[in-house]
Short mmCIF file of C-alpha atoms and ligand atoms in Angstrom, two decimals:
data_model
loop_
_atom_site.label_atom_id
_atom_site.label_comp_id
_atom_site.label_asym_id
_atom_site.label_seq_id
_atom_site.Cartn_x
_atom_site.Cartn_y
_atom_site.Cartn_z
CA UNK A 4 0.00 0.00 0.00
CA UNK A 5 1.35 3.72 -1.09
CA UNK A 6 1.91 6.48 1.87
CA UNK A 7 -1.67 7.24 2.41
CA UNK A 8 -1.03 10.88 2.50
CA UNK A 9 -0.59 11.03 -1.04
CA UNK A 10 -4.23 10.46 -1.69
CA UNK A 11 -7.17 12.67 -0.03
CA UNK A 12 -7.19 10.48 2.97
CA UNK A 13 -7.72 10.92 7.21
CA UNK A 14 -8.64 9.10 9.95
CA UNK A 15 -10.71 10.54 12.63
CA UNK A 16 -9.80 8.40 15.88
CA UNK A 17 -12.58 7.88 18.19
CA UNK A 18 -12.36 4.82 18.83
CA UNK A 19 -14.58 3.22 22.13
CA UNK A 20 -13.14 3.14 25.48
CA UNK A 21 -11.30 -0.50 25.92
CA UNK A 22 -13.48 -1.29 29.33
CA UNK A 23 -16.79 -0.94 27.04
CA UNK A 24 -16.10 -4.49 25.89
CA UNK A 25 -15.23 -5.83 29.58
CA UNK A 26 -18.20 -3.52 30.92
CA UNK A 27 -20.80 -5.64 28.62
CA UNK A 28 -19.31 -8.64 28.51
CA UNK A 29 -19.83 -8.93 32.21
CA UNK A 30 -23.17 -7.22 32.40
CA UNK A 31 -24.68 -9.81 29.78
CA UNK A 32 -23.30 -12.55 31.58
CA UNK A 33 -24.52 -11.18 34.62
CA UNK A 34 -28.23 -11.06 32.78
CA UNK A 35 -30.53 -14.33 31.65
CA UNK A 36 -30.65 -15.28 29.01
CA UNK A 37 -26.87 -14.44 28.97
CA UNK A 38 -26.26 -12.25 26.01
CA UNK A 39 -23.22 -10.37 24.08
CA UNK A 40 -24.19 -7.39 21.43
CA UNK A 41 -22.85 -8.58 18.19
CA UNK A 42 -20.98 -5.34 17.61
CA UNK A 43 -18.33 -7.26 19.72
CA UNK A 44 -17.54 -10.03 16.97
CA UNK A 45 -15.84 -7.55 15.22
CA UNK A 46 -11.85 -7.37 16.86
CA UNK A 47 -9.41 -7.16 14.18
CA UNK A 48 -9.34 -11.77 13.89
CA UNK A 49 -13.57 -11.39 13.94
CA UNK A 50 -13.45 -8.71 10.83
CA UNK A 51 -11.33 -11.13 9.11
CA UNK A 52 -13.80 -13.95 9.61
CA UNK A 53 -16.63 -12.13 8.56
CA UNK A 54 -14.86 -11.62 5.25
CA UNK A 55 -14.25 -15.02 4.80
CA UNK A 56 -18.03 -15.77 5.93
CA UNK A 57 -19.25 -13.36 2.65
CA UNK A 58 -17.29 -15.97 0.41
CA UNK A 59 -18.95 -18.98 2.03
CA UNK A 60 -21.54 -20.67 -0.95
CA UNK A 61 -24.40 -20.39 1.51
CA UNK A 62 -23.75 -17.17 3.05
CA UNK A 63 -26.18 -15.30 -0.07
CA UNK A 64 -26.43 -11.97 1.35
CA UNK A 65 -23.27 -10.81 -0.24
CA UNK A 66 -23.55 -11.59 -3.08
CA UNK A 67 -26.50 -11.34 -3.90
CA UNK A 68 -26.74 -7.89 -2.37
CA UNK A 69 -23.84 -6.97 -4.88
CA UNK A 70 -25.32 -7.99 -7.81
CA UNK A 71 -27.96 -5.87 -7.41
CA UNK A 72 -25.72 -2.57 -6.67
CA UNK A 73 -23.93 -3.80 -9.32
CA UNK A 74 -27.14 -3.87 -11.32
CA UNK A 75 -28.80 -0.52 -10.35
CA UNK A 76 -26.01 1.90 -9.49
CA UNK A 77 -26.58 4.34 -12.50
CA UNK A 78 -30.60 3.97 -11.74
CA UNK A 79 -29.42 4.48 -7.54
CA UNK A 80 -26.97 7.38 -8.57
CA UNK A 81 -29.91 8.63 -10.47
CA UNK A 82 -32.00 9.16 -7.13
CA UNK A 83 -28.73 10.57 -4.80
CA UNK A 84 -27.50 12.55 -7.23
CA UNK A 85 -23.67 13.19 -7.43
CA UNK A 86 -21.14 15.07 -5.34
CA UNK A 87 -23.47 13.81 -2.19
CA UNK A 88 -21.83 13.20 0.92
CA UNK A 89 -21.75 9.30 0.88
CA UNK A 90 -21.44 8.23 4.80
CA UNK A 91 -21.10 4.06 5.54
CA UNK A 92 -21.59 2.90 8.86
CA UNK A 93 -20.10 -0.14 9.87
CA UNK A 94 -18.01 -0.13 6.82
CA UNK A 95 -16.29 -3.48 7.31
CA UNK A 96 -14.38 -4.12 4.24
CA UNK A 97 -15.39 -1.27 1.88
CA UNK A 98 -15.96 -3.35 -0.75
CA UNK A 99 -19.83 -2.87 -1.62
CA UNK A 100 -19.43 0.99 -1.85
CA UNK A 101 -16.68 0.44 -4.46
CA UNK A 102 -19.61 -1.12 -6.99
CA UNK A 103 -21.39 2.78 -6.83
CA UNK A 104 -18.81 5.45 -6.41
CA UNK A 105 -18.13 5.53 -10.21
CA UNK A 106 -21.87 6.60 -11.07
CA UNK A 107 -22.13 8.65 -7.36
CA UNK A 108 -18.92 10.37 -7.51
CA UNK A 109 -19.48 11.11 -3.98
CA UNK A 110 -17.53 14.64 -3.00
CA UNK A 111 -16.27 12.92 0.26
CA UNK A 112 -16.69 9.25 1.65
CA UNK A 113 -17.40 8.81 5.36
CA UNK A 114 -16.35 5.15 5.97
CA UNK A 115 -17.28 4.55 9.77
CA UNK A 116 -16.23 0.97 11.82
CA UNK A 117 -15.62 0.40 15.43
CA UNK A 118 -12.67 -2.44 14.38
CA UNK A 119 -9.75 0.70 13.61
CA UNK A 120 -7.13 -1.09 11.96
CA UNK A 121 -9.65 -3.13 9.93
CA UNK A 122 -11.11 0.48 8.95
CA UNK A 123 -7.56 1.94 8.27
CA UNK A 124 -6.80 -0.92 5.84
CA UNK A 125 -10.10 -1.32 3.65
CA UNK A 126 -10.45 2.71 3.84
CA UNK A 127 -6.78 3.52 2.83
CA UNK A 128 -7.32 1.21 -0.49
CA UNK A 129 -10.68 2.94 -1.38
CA UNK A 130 -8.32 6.19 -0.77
CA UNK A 131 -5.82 4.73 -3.46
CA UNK A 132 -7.95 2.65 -6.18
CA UNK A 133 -10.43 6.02 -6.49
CA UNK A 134 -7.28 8.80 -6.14
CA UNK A 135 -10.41 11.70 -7.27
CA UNK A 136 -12.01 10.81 -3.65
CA UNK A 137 -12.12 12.27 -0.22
CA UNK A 138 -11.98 9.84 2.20
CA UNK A 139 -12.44 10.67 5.48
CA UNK A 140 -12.21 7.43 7.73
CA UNK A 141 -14.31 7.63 11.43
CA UNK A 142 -13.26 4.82 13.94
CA UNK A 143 -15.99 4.62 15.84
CA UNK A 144 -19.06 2.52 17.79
CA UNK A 145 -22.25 3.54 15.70
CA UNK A 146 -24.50 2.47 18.47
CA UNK A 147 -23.18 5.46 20.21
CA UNK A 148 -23.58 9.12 19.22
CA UNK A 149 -20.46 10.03 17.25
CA UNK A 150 -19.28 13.57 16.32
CA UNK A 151 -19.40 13.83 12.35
CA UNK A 152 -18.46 17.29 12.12
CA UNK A 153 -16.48 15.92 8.72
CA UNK A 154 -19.80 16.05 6.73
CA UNK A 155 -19.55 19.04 4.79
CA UNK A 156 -22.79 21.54 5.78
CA UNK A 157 -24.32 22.06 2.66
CA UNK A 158 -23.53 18.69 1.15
CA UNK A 159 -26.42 16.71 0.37
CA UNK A 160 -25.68 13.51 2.99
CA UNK A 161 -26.81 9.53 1.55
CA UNK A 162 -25.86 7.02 4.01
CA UNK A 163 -25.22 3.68 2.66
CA UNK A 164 -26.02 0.94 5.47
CA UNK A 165 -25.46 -2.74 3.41
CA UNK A 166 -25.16 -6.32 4.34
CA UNK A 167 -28.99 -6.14 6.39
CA UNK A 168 -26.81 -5.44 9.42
CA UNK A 169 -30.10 -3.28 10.90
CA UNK A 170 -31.29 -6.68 11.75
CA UNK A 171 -29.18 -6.93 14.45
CA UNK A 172 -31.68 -5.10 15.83
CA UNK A 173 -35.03 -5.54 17.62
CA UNK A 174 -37.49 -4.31 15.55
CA UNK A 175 -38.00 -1.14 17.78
CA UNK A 176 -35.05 -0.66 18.60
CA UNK A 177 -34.19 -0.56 14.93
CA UNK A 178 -36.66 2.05 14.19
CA UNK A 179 -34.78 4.10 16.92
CA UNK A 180 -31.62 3.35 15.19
CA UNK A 181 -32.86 4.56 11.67
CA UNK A 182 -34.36 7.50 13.62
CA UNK A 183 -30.42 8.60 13.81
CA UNK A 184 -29.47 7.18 10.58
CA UNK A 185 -32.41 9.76 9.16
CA UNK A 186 -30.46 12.61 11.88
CA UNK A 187 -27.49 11.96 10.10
CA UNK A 188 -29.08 12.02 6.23
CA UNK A 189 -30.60 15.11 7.60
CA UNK A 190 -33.82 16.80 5.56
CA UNK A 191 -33.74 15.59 1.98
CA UNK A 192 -30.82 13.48 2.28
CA UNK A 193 -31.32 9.42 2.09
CA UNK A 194 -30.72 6.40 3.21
CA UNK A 195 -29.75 3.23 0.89
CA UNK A 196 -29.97 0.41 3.08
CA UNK A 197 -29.70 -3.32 2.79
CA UNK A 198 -32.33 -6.18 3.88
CA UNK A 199 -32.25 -9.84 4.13
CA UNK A 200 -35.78 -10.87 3.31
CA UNK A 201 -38.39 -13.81 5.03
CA UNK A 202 -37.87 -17.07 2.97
CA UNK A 203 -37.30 -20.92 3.74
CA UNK A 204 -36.20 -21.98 7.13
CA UNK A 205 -33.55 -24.22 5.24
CA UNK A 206 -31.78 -21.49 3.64
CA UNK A 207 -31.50 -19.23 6.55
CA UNK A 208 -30.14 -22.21 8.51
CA UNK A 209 -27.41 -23.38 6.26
CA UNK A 210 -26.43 -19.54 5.50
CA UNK A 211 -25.63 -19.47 9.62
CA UNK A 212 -24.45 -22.92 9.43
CA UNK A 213 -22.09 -23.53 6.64
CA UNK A 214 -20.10 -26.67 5.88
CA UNK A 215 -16.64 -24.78 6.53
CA UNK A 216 -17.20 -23.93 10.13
CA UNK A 217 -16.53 -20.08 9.57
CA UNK A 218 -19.48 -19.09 10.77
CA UNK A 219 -18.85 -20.81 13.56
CA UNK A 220 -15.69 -19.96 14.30
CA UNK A 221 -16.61 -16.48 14.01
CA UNK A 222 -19.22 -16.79 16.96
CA UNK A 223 -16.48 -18.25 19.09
CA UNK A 224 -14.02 -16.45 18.55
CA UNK A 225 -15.78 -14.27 20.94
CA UNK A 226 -14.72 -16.40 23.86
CA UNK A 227 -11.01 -16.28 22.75
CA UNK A 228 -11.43 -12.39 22.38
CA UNK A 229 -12.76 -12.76 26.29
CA UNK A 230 -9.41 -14.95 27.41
CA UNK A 231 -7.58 -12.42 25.07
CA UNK A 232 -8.54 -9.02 26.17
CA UNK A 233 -10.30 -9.94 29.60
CA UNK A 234 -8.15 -12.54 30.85
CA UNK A 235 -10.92 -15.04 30.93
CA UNK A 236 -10.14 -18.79 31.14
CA UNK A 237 -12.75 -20.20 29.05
CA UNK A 238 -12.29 -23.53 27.90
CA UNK A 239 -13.33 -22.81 24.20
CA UNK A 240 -13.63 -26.67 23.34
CA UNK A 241 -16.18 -27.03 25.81
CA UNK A 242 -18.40 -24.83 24.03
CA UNK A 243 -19.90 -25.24 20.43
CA UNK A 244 -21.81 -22.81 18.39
CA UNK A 245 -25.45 -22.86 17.80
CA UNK A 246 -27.73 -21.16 15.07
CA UNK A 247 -31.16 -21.23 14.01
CA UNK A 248 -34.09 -19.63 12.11
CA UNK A 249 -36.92 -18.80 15.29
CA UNK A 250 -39.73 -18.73 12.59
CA UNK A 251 -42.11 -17.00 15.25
CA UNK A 252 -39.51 -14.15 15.96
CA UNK A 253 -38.59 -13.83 12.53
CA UNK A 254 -35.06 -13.87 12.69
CA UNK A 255 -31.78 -16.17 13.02
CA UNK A 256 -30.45 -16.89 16.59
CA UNK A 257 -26.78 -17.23 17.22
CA UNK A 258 -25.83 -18.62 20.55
CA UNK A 259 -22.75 -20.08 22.12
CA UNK A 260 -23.40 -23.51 23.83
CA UNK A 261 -21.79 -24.61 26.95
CA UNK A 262 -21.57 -28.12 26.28
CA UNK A 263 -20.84 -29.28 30.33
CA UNK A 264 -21.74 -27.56 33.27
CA UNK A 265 -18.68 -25.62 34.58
CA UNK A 266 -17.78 -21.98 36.35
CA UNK A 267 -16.13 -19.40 34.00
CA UNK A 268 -13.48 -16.92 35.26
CA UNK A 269 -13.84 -13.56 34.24
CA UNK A 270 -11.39 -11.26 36.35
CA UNK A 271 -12.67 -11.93 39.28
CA UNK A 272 -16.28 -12.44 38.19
CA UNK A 273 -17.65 -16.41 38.60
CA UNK A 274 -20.47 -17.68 35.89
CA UNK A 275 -21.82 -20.73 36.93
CA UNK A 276 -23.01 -22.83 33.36
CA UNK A 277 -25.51 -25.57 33.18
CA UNK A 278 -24.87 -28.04 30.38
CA UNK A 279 -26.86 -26.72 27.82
CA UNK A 280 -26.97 -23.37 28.76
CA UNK A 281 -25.89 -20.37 25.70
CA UNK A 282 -24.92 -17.13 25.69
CA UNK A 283 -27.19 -15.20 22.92
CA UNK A 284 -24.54 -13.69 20.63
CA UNK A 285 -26.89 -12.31 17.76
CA UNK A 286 -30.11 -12.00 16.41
CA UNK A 287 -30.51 -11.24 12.40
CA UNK A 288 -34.36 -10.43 11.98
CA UNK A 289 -35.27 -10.60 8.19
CA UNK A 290 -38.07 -8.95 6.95
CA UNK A 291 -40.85 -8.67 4.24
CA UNK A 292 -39.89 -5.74 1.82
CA UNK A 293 -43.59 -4.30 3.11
CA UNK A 294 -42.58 -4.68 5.99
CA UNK A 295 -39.38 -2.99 6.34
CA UNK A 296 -41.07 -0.06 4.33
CA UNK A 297 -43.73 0.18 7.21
CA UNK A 298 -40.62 0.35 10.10
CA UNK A 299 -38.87 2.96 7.99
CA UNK A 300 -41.84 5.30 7.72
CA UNK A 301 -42.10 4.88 11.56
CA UNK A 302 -38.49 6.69 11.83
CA UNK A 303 -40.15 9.70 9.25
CA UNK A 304 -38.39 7.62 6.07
CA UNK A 305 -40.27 7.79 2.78
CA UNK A 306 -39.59 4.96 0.06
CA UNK A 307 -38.50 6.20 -2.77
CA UNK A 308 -36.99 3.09 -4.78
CA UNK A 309 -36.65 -0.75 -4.07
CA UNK A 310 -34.54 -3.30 -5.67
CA UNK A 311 -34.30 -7.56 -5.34
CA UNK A 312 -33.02 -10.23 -7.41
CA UNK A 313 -35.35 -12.09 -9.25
CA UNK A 314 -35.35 -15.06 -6.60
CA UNK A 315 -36.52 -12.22 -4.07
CA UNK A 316 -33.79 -13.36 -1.30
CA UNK A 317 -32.32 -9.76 -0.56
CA UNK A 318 -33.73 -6.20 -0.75
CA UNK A 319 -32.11 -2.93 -1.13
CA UNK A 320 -34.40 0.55 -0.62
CA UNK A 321 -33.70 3.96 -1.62
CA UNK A 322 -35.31 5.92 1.27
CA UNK A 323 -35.74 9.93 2.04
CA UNK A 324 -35.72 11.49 4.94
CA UNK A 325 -38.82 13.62 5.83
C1 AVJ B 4 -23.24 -8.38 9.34
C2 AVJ B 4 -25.05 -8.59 10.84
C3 AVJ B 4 -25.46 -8.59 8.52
O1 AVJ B 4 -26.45 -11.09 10.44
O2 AVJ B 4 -26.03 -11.85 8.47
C4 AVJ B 4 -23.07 -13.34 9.37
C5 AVJ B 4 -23.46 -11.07 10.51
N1 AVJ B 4 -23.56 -13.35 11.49
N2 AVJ B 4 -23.07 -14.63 9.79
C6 AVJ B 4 -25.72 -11.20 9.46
C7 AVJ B 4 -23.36 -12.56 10.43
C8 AVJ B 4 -23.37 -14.62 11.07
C9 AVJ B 4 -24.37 -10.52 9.45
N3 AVJ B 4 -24.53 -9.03 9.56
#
């Protein structure tokens, strides 16, 4: 990789405190059902595993979510306009964005992650493959409020929010989360945002399941990041990862399986585990493309485009703020 100062390219550090992860680690243990957020998969080994979970043959999100930017980014750059403000939260890996900044020429890109040196590598080689960009980097936890006084004030401001990660939320607590994604957009700006849709049971379960073990690996390599960074002495053999489509919920579990009962050490802290017994590590609701347009109006979104492939597995809406 070139010096990254050659090309229009910062990084605004605001990173999370390191005791946020120990903080919830130990109050979801603390809690029943135990549960992790999700946002804490995502260490610098977990944001490497996710990228190899996109290439897995039943993990379809991806891809098919690309083909369809692919498909429709001179009809999507048709609705944004160009020389927008393009802001990505939980950038990851940068790569979707790539597939529209030819036909947005975006005057600055906001890439935003809470995993820094993952966001400094895929963000630096956006900086260098599109050299005519401004790329303004933000390492920080979305779920918080974050100061973005990088957006320009009078640019027009389209967030981009792929890969249906809003379904790590509950369904009202997602409408509170696109109430800030349409903050951010501001009046007239809009939101183009990615949705796993309802469909077979089967699917959904091999797509969280698949026959290399990286999903699987990815969920437990929360419990080395716990021995890791919170000198825990968790046993990760005796533990085995578990998920499932909850048809009445609507969305796929992820949980982490204690396969004995045993006592975990946490600094200090004692968790006493029945054989059996998980920790909830994710939920990933998928919707109806109805019915996501009916939780976006809620947070004063209108729909002004929607796009699937023709097998109707993935969704992506065009959506203005009020
Ligand atoms: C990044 C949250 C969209 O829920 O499908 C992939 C994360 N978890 N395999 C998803 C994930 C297990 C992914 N999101």
């Amino acid at each position: 990789m070139t010096d990254t100062a050659e090309v229009a390219y910062r990084l605004q550090d605001e990173r999370p405190e390191p005791d946020d992860f120990y903080r919830e680690v130990i109050a979801g243990l603390d809690r029943r059902p135990r549960q992790i957020p999700p946002k804490f998969f995502y260490d610098e080994a977990g944001s490497r595993l996710f990228e190899r979970i996109c290439k897995q043959p039943e993990y379809y999100p991806t891809r098919v979510e690309t083909g369809i930017l692919d498909q429709y980014a001179n009809e999507i750059a048709g609705l944004t306009g160009k020389d927008s403000c393009l802001i990505e939260p939980g950038s990851g890996s940068c790569m979707k964005v790539r597939l529209l900044l030819d036909a947005l020429r975006p005057s600055r890109y906001i890439p935003m992650d809470i995993s820094c040196s993952h966001l400094h590598e895929a963000a630096g080689r956006v900086a260098e493959d599109f050299p005519w960009l401004d790329v303004h980097a933000v390492c920080a936890d979305i779920t918080r409020s974050v100061d973005l006084d990088c957006i320009p004030a009078q640019a027009r401001r389209i967030v981009f929010y792929p890969g249906s990660s809003i379904g790590n939320y509950e369904p009202r607590k997602a409408v509170e989360f696109l109430c800030r994604l349409a903050d951010i957009s501001g009046p007239g700006g809009g939101l183009l945002i990615g949705v796993d849709l309802e469909k077979e049971t089967r699917i959904l379960d091999e797509a969280y399941n698949d026959a290399n073990g990286i999903t699987a690996e990815f969920n437990l390599n929360l419990l080395h990041r716990i021995n890791r960074e919170l000198d825990g002495d968790i046993d990760i053999d005796t533990f085995r990862h578990h998920a499932f489509y909850n048809e009445t919920e609507g969305r796929v579990e992820m949980h982490l399986v204690s396969e004995c009962s045993q006592t975990l050490r946490i600094d200090g802290h004692r968790y006493e585990f029945a054989a059996g017994e998980s920790i909830h590590t994710e939920n990933s609701y998928k919707y109806t493309a109805a019915g996501f347009t009916a939780l976006a109006e809620c947070a004063g979104f209108t729909a002004e485009a929607l796009w699937t492939d023709d097998d109707e597995l993935f969704s992506l809406h065009f959506l203005r703020a009020a």
